[in-house]
Amino acid sequence: MTRDRFPRGKSAIVGAATYGMGEAPGMSSMDLAVSASVKALSQVGLKPSEVDGLFIGLPDDFLSGLTFAEYLGIQPRITENNRTGGSAFLTHAMWAALAIESGQCDVALIAYGSNQRTASGGLVSAMRPSSYEAPYKLSRPVGAYALATSRYMHEYGLKREQLGEVALAARQWAQLNPDAFMRDPLSMEDYLKSRMVSDPICVRDCCLVTDGAAAVVMVSARRAKDLVARPVYLLGAAAATDHRDITSMPDLTTTAAVHSGARAFAQAGVKPSDIDVVELYDAFTINTLLFLEDLGFCKKGEGGAFVEGGRIAPGGQLAVNTNGGGLSCVHPGMYGLFTMVEATQQLMGLAGQRQVQDAKLALAHGNGGELSSQATLVLGIEETL
């Protein structure tokens, strides 16, 4: 059995910002990432020259760590652009915490940006079929998530209306968020009549296609108190994976979040029922159900019933994806870093109309590939240390 010595509460997020959400014509992915970064740094009076740890992973630049340093005009001690899909930025937070604790860097900047909506010609997809899948021409990534949804329906009797509850809740949260890209009312009738994309997934089951950027600034817990009134401490962080392609997934109804979540909760010394705010990577509605189950908020097979009656919507029992998520707020290719920004803003009390009252503990969860890479963070205010 491995020993887990994650430095609980030794590092903290002090700045968190988004930029260009929705459409940002004329800006490159790096322009967007840098703009969000400068905004996050300025929140706490820091300059790019004070950053010595860079973490980034752009969709159209596989050497983005080097480009990022060049763009900022700095020579960081650590440059990291690990790519595990949308979960990458939560793994960046894990490595940043370890680097800060070991003295490898003092100010870590984690950033992402994408102009996928307005870029001419679009972006090259990271999804590629294996030799076993190619003859069947499975559409990617939506076809992969349709497979998981179909299997879940077969195993547990999931109804389309229950998937609809996820989409409706996300839209209701988005309507409280002035930065959300899609804020029009969405009814269950609208959802059920929506165009089918890959049976049983309709267009309202799918994330948005937008531009956008996000960034967070991390420092040691000691320094955090000098920079911000309400730091957000990283209490637990873990990642897990069990496949690359959907056809190699051991069980289409269970993700590796079972493992990343359990380790992150153990590190933090808390349990799912302690969490006030849950930010999940909802590239598709099935994601929200799978992650609620795999992270321990409800039992396997009970996700559909769990979200009924507006339970995860504003005013419900559990605040989930309070910015509107990838389904209604923003999804510029990879959404993981936005879960961290929203969790941070909630714990700092800066979420405006969508603010969850007395939020002390938050969970941010990222997903990469075809339910392939899972990463979980548990975040808390000083009271939780």
Short mmCIF file of C-alpha atoms in Angstrom, two decimals:
data_model
loop_
_atom_site.label_atom_id
_atom_site.label_comp_id
_atom_site.label_asym_id
_atom_site.label_seq_id
_atom_site.Cartn_x
_atom_site.Cartn_y
_atom_site.Cartn_z
CA MET A 1 0.00 0.00 0.00
CA THR A 2 1.42 3.37 -1.03
CA ARG A 3 1.95 6.12 1.49
CA ASP A 4 0.29 9.41 0.58
CA ARG A 5 2.12 12.43 1.91
CA PHE A 6 0.35 15.20 0.09
CA PRO A 7 1.09 18.55 1.81
CA ARG A 8 -2.44 19.25 3.06
CA GLY A 9 -3.15 22.96 3.33
CA LYS A 10 0.45 23.97 2.68
CA SER A 11 -0.40 25.87 -0.49
CA ALA A 12 -3.28 28.13 -1.46
CA ILE A 13 -4.95 29.75 -4.44
CA VAL A 14 -4.86 33.52 -4.06
CA GLY A 15 -5.93 34.68 -7.53
CA ALA A 16 -8.47 33.20 -9.94
CA ALA A 17 -9.76 34.77 -13.12
CA THR A 18 -11.45 34.12 -16.45
CA TYR A 19 -11.18 36.07 -19.67
CA GLY A 20 -12.87 36.21 -23.07
CA MET A 21 -15.55 33.66 -22.28
CA GLY A 22 -17.90 32.99 -25.17
CA GLU A 23 -16.38 34.72 -28.17
CA ALA A 24 -13.05 36.56 -28.39
CA PRO A 25 -12.47 37.28 -32.08
CA GLY A 26 -8.96 38.22 -33.12
CA MET A 27 -7.26 36.67 -30.11
CA SER A 28 -5.09 33.57 -30.16
CA SER A 29 -5.31 30.85 -27.54
CA MET A 30 -2.10 32.19 -25.97
CA ASP A 31 -3.41 35.77 -26.02
CA LEU A 32 -6.41 34.60 -24.04
CA ALA A 33 -4.36 32.55 -21.56
CA VAL A 34 -2.00 35.44 -20.90
CA SER A 35 -4.88 37.90 -20.48
CA ALA A 36 -6.47 35.67 -17.84
CA SER A 37 -3.09 35.25 -16.18
CA VAL A 38 -2.37 38.96 -15.93
CA LYS A 39 -5.86 39.48 -14.52
CA ALA A 40 -5.37 36.78 -11.86
CA LEU A 41 -1.94 38.14 -10.89
CA SER A 42 -3.21 41.71 -10.66
CA GLN A 43 -5.89 40.61 -8.19
CA VAL A 44 -3.14 40.10 -5.61
CA GLY A 45 -0.66 42.74 -6.76
CA LEU A 46 1.79 40.36 -8.42
CA LYS A 47 3.68 40.87 -11.67
CA PRO A 48 4.58 38.22 -14.27
CA SER A 49 8.24 38.68 -13.30
CA GLU A 50 7.43 37.29 -9.84
CA VAL A 51 6.15 34.00 -11.28
CA ASP A 52 8.70 31.20 -11.21
CA GLY A 53 6.44 28.23 -11.91
CA LEU A 54 4.41 28.03 -15.15
CA PHE A 55 1.78 25.38 -15.81
CA ILE A 56 -0.19 25.41 -19.07
CA GLY A 57 -1.50 23.10 -21.80
CA LEU A 58 -2.97 24.76 -24.87
CA PRO A 59 -5.01 22.90 -27.50
CA ASP A 60 -2.99 24.24 -30.42
CA ASP A 61 0.56 24.47 -29.04
CA PHE A 62 2.25 21.34 -27.75
CA LEU A 63 5.20 23.41 -26.53
CA SER A 64 2.94 25.92 -24.84
CA GLY A 65 5.02 25.98 -21.66
CA LEU A 66 7.91 27.47 -23.62
CA THR A 67 5.67 29.85 -25.57
CA PHE A 68 4.03 31.00 -22.34
CA ALA A 69 7.38 31.86 -20.74
CA GLU A 70 8.47 33.69 -23.88
CA TYR A 71 5.22 35.64 -24.10
CA LEU A 72 5.48 36.74 -20.45
CA GLY A 73 9.17 37.58 -20.89
CA ILE A 74 10.28 35.53 -17.90
CA GLN A 75 12.63 32.64 -17.10
CA PRO A 76 10.72 30.40 -14.67
CA ARG A 77 12.34 27.67 -12.62
CA ILE A 78 9.55 25.25 -13.56
CA THR A 79 7.77 25.03 -16.90
CA GLU A 80 5.16 22.29 -17.23
CA ASN A 81 2.64 21.55 -19.97
CA ASN A 82 1.49 18.05 -19.11
CA ARG A 83 -1.53 17.14 -21.22
CA THR A 84 -4.15 14.69 -19.97
CA GLY A 85 -7.06 16.51 -21.58
CA GLY A 86 -9.42 18.59 -19.47
CA SER A 87 -8.08 17.12 -16.23
CA ALA A 88 -4.57 18.43 -16.86
CA PHE A 89 -4.97 21.67 -14.92
CA LEU A 90 -6.06 19.93 -11.75
CA THR A 91 -2.95 17.75 -12.00
CA HIS A 92 -1.01 20.99 -12.48
CA ALA A 93 -2.39 22.19 -9.15
CA MET A 94 -1.23 18.96 -7.51
CA TRP A 95 2.29 19.33 -8.89
CA ALA A 96 2.36 23.05 -8.10
CA ALA A 97 1.52 22.29 -4.47
CA LEU A 98 4.35 19.77 -4.28
CA ALA A 99 6.76 22.17 -5.97
CA ILE A 100 5.86 25.02 -3.61
CA GLU A 101 6.24 22.81 -0.54
CA SER A 102 9.64 21.52 -1.69
CA GLY A 103 10.94 24.99 -2.57
CA GLN A 104 11.09 24.39 -6.32
CA CYS A 105 8.98 27.50 -6.94
CA ASP A 106 7.35 30.29 -4.94
CA VAL A 107 4.61 31.61 -7.24
CA ALA A 108 2.87 29.11 -9.49
CA LEU A 109 0.67 30.25 -12.36
CA ILE A 110 -1.73 27.76 -13.96
CA ALA A 111 -3.37 28.95 -17.18
CA TYR A 112 -5.41 27.87 -20.17
CA GLY A 113 -6.95 29.56 -23.19
CA SER A 114 -8.60 28.56 -26.42
CA ASN A 115 -10.05 30.44 -29.37
CA GLN A 116 -11.71 27.33 -30.78
CA ARG A 117 -15.02 29.07 -31.52
CA THR A 118 -13.69 31.99 -33.53
CA ALA A 119 -10.43 30.53 -34.89
CA SER A 120 -10.52 30.12 -38.65
CA GLY A 121 -10.14 26.49 -39.59
CA GLY A 122 -10.77 25.32 -36.02
CA LEU A 123 -8.45 23.17 -33.93
CA VAL A 124 -7.04 19.72 -34.43
CA SER A 125 -8.89 17.20 -32.28
CA ALA A 126 -6.92 15.13 -29.77
CA MET A 127 -9.44 12.33 -30.20
CA ARG A 128 -8.23 9.63 -32.57
CA PRO A 129 -9.80 6.22 -33.18
CA SER A 130 -7.86 3.09 -32.39
CA SER A 131 -7.37 0.48 -35.09
CA TYR A 132 -10.28 -1.43 -33.56
CA GLU A 133 -12.67 1.51 -33.73
CA ALA A 134 -11.77 3.10 -37.07
CA PRO A 135 -13.85 0.73 -39.26
CA TYR A 136 -17.01 1.71 -37.37
CA LYS A 137 -16.44 5.46 -37.85
CA LEU A 138 -17.40 6.38 -34.29
CA SER A 139 -17.87 10.14 -34.02
CA ARG A 140 -15.49 11.63 -31.47
CA PRO A 141 -15.85 12.54 -28.72
CA VAL A 142 -19.65 12.57 -28.67
CA GLY A 143 -19.93 8.96 -29.87
CA ALA A 144 -17.76 7.75 -27.02
CA TYR A 145 -19.96 9.45 -24.43
CA ALA A 146 -23.05 8.14 -26.22
CA LEU A 147 -21.69 4.63 -25.70
CA ALA A 148 -21.24 5.28 -21.98
CA THR A 149 -24.72 6.80 -21.75
CA SER A 150 -26.32 3.86 -23.58
CA ARG A 151 -24.62 1.34 -21.33
CA TYR A 152 -25.63 3.25 -18.21
CA MET A 153 -29.23 3.35 -19.42
CA HIS A 154 -29.12 -0.40 -20.01
CA GLU A 155 -27.60 -1.16 -16.62
CA TYR A 156 -29.60 1.21 -14.42
CA GLY A 157 -32.74 2.24 -16.31
CA LEU A 158 -31.71 5.88 -16.67
CA LYS A 159 -34.38 8.06 -18.27
CA ARG A 160 -33.72 10.90 -20.68
CA GLU A 161 -35.64 13.20 -18.33
CA GLN A 162 -33.02 12.51 -15.66
CA LEU A 163 -30.25 13.60 -18.04
CA GLY A 164 -32.46 16.60 -18.73
CA GLU A 165 -32.39 17.50 -15.04
CA VAL A 166 -28.62 17.96 -15.34
CA ALA A 167 -28.95 20.24 -18.35
CA LEU A 168 -31.74 22.28 -16.74
CA ALA A 169 -29.81 22.73 -13.50
CA ALA A 170 -26.73 23.93 -15.37
CA ARG A 171 -28.83 26.44 -17.30
CA GLN A 172 -30.46 27.75 -14.12
CA TRP A 173 -27.05 28.36 -12.57
CA ALA A 174 -25.88 30.05 -15.79
CA GLN A 175 -28.81 32.44 -15.61
CA LEU A 176 -27.32 33.72 -12.34
CA ASN A 177 -23.89 34.19 -13.96
CA PRO A 178 -23.48 37.30 -16.15
CA ASP A 179 -20.38 35.76 -17.77
CA ALA A 180 -22.14 32.57 -18.90
CA PHE A 181 -22.41 32.15 -22.66
CA MET A 182 -25.87 30.55 -22.76
CA ARG A 183 -28.47 32.04 -20.42
CA ASP A 184 -31.74 31.57 -22.32
CA PRO A 185 -34.46 29.66 -20.44
CA LEU A 186 -34.44 25.89 -20.96
CA SER A 187 -37.47 23.74 -20.15
CA MET A 188 -37.76 19.97 -19.99
CA GLU A 189 -39.92 20.15 -23.11
CA ASP A 190 -37.15 22.09 -24.87
CA TYR A 191 -34.63 19.49 -23.79
CA LEU A 192 -36.68 16.50 -24.96
CA LYS A 193 -37.31 18.12 -28.35
CA SER A 194 -33.65 18.99 -28.91
CA ARG A 195 -31.84 17.64 -31.95
CA MET A 196 -30.30 14.20 -31.49
CA VAL A 197 -26.53 14.24 -32.04
CA SER A 198 -25.49 10.67 -31.24
CA ASP A 199 -28.30 8.57 -29.81
CA PRO A 200 -29.11 8.85 -26.90
CA ILE A 201 -27.23 12.18 -26.64
CA CYS A 202 -29.02 15.29 -27.88
CA VAL A 203 -27.54 18.73 -28.43
CA ARG A 204 -28.54 19.85 -24.92
CA ASP A 205 -26.58 16.92 -23.47
CA CYS A 206 -23.43 18.33 -25.07
CA CYS A 207 -21.07 21.01 -23.82
CA LEU A 208 -20.78 24.37 -25.54
CA VAL A 209 -18.17 25.28 -28.13
CA THR A 210 -16.73 28.62 -27.01
CA ASP A 211 -13.61 30.70 -26.68
CA GLY A 212 -12.30 31.46 -23.22
CA ALA A 213 -9.44 31.44 -20.76
CA ALA A 214 -8.83 30.89 -17.07
CA ALA A 215 -5.93 31.23 -14.67
CA VAL A 216 -5.13 30.67 -11.01
CA VAL A 217 -2.20 31.80 -8.88
CA MET A 218 -0.85 29.55 -6.13
CA VAL A 219 1.60 30.35 -3.35
CA SER A 220 2.55 28.87 0.02
CA ALA A 221 -0.01 29.03 2.80
CA ARG A 222 2.36 31.31 4.74
CA ARG A 223 2.56 33.85 1.94
CA ALA A 224 -1.12 33.58 1.01
CA LYS A 225 -2.29 35.47 4.09
CA ASP A 226 -0.21 38.49 3.05
CA LEU A 227 -1.76 38.58 -0.42
CA VAL A 228 -5.46 37.99 0.06
CA ALA A 229 -8.01 38.20 2.86
CA ARG A 230 -9.53 34.78 2.18
CA PRO A 231 -7.05 32.29 0.67
CA VAL A 232 -8.34 28.99 -0.71
CA TYR A 233 -6.21 26.14 0.58
CA LEU A 234 -5.54 22.95 -1.35
CA LEU A 235 -6.41 20.18 1.10
CA GLY A 236 -6.29 17.17 -1.20
CA ALA A 237 -5.35 16.41 -4.80
CA ALA A 238 -5.24 13.13 -6.70
CA ALA A 239 -5.42 11.80 -10.25
CA ALA A 240 -6.21 8.43 -11.81
CA THR A 241 -6.69 6.79 -15.20
CA ASP A 242 -7.63 3.33 -16.43
CA HIS A 243 -7.80 3.66 -20.24
CA ARG A 244 -7.21 5.93 -23.23
CA ASP A 245 -9.89 4.96 -25.77
CA ILE A 246 -13.49 4.36 -24.81
CA THR A 247 -13.41 0.80 -26.16
CA SER A 248 -10.70 -0.03 -23.61
CA MET A 249 -12.64 1.36 -20.64
CA PRO A 250 -12.99 -1.47 -18.10
CA ASP A 251 -16.56 -0.51 -17.17
CA LEU A 252 -18.49 2.11 -19.14
CA THR A 253 -20.51 3.02 -16.06
CA THR A 254 -17.61 3.57 -13.62
CA THR A 255 -14.73 6.02 -14.04
CA ALA A 256 -11.33 6.31 -12.39
CA ALA A 257 -12.82 9.15 -10.31
CA VAL A 258 -13.56 6.34 -7.84
CA HIS A 259 -9.83 6.31 -7.12
CA SER A 260 -8.90 9.98 -7.51
CA GLY A 261 -11.82 11.05 -5.34
CA ALA A 262 -11.13 8.56 -2.57
CA ARG A 263 -7.49 9.64 -2.32
CA ALA A 264 -8.28 13.36 -2.42
CA PHE A 265 -10.91 13.00 0.32
CA ALA A 266 -8.52 10.92 2.45
CA GLN A 267 -5.79 13.56 2.10
CA ALA A 268 -8.21 16.31 3.02
CA GLY A 269 -9.69 14.39 5.95
CA VAL A 270 -13.26 15.12 4.83
CA LYS A 271 -16.10 13.18 3.20
CA PRO A 272 -18.52 13.98 0.38
CA SER A 273 -21.27 15.02 2.79
CA ASP A 274 -18.96 17.78 4.12
CA ILE A 275 -18.66 19.47 0.72
CA ASP A 276 -20.64 22.69 0.16
CA VAL A 277 -19.88 23.31 -3.52
CA VAL A 278 -19.23 20.73 -6.25
CA GLU A 279 -17.69 21.72 -9.58
CA LEU A 280 -17.63 18.83 -12.07
CA TYR A 281 -16.37 18.57 -15.62
CA ASP A 282 -19.70 18.27 -17.45
CA ALA A 283 -18.64 17.84 -21.07
CA PHE A 284 -21.84 15.78 -21.37
CA THR A 285 -24.77 15.31 -19.01
CA ILE A 286 -23.76 11.70 -18.28
CA ASN A 287 -20.50 13.01 -16.80
CA THR A 288 -22.30 14.74 -13.96
CA LEU A 289 -24.17 11.58 -13.00
CA LEU A 290 -21.09 9.34 -13.21
CA PHE A 291 -18.94 11.71 -11.17
CA LEU A 292 -21.57 12.30 -8.48
CA GLU A 293 -21.64 8.52 -8.02
CA ASP A 294 -17.94 7.80 -8.36
CA LEU A 295 -16.97 10.63 -5.99
CA GLY A 296 -19.36 9.32 -3.35
CA PHE A 297 -22.22 11.81 -3.38
CA CYS A 298 -24.66 9.00 -4.16
CA LYS A 299 -24.50 5.26 -4.83
CA LYS A 300 -23.75 3.69 -8.21
CA GLY A 301 -26.87 3.63 -10.34
CA GLU A 302 -28.66 6.26 -8.26
CA GLY A 303 -27.36 9.37 -10.04
CA GLY A 304 -30.48 9.82 -12.15
CA ALA A 305 -32.78 9.75 -9.15
CA PHE A 306 -30.34 11.88 -7.15
CA VAL A 307 -30.61 14.87 -9.51
CA GLU A 308 -34.40 14.80 -9.83
CA GLY A 309 -36.54 17.62 -8.49
CA GLY A 310 -33.87 20.30 -8.92
CA ARG A 311 -31.60 18.83 -6.26
CA ILE A 312 -28.43 20.17 -7.94
CA ALA A 313 -30.03 23.38 -9.24
CA PRO A 314 -30.07 26.75 -7.44
CA GLY A 315 -31.94 26.31 -4.17
CA GLY A 316 -31.40 22.54 -4.23
CA GLN A 317 -29.71 20.35 -1.65
CA LEU A 318 -26.32 20.21 -3.36
CA ALA A 319 -24.78 23.09 -5.33
CA VAL A 320 -23.30 21.56 -8.49
CA ASN A 321 -21.60 23.48 -11.32
CA THR A 322 -22.60 26.84 -9.96
CA ASN A 323 -21.24 28.86 -12.91
CA GLY A 324 -23.38 26.92 -15.41
CA GLY A 325 -20.68 24.40 -16.20
CA GLY A 326 -19.49 23.32 -19.61
CA LEU A 327 -23.11 22.79 -20.60
CA SER A 328 -24.22 26.42 -20.27
CA CYS A 329 -21.33 28.65 -19.10
CA VAL A 330 -18.18 27.98 -21.12
CA HIS A 331 -16.30 25.13 -22.77
CA PRO A 332 -13.29 26.20 -24.84
CA GLY A 333 -12.01 22.73 -25.68
CA MET A 334 -10.91 21.89 -22.12
CA TYR A 335 -12.92 22.96 -19.10
CA GLY A 336 -10.98 21.67 -16.09
CA LEU A 337 -9.40 24.94 -14.98
CA PHE A 338 -12.79 26.64 -14.90
CA THR A 339 -13.89 24.21 -12.16
CA MET A 340 -10.98 25.47 -10.06
CA VAL A 341 -11.76 29.13 -10.72
CA GLU A 342 -15.43 28.73 -9.83
CA ALA A 343 -14.66 26.73 -6.68
CA THR A 344 -12.20 29.43 -5.63
CA GLN A 345 -14.62 32.27 -6.27
CA GLN A 346 -17.31 30.47 -4.27
CA LEU A 347 -15.00 29.94 -1.29
CA MET A 348 -13.78 33.53 -1.48
CA GLY A 349 -17.39 34.73 -1.47
CA LEU A 350 -17.05 36.43 -4.86
CA ALA A 351 -19.71 34.60 -6.88
CA GLY A 352 -22.39 37.28 -6.89
CA GLN A 353 -25.99 36.11 -7.40
CA ARG A 354 -24.92 32.48 -7.59
CA GLN A 355 -23.00 32.59 -4.32
CA VAL A 356 -23.53 29.54 -2.09
CA GLN A 357 -23.98 30.83 1.44
CA ASP A 358 -21.37 29.88 4.06
CA ALA A 359 -19.34 27.79 1.61
CA LYS A 360 -16.31 26.41 3.41
CA LEU A 361 -15.35 23.31 1.40
CA ALA A 362 -15.42 22.82 -2.36
CA LEU A 363 -14.60 20.00 -4.71
CA ALA A 364 -13.28 20.56 -8.24
CA HIS A 365 -13.09 17.60 -10.59
CA GLY A 366 -11.54 17.36 -14.06
CA ASN A 367 -12.03 14.82 -16.81
CA GLY A 368 -9.79 14.18 -19.81
CA GLY A 369 -10.17 12.23 -23.01
CA GLU A 370 -13.06 9.78 -23.21
CA LEU A 371 -13.74 9.48 -19.48
CA SER A 372 -10.05 8.55 -19.46
CA SER A 373 -8.19 10.82 -17.04
CA GLN A 374 -9.73 11.91 -13.74
CA ALA A 375 -8.38 14.46 -11.27
CA THR A 376 -9.95 15.64 -8.03
CA LEU A 377 -9.16 18.61 -5.77
CA VAL A 378 -10.58 19.36 -2.35
CA LEU A 379 -10.36 23.05 -1.45
CA GLY A 380 -11.14 24.85 1.78
CA ILE A 381 -10.98 28.12 3.66
CA GLU A 382 -8.79 28.74 6.73
CA GLU A 383 -11.45 27.36 9.06
CA THR A 384 -11.04 23.92 7.46
CA LEU A 385 -7.29 23.62 8.05
#
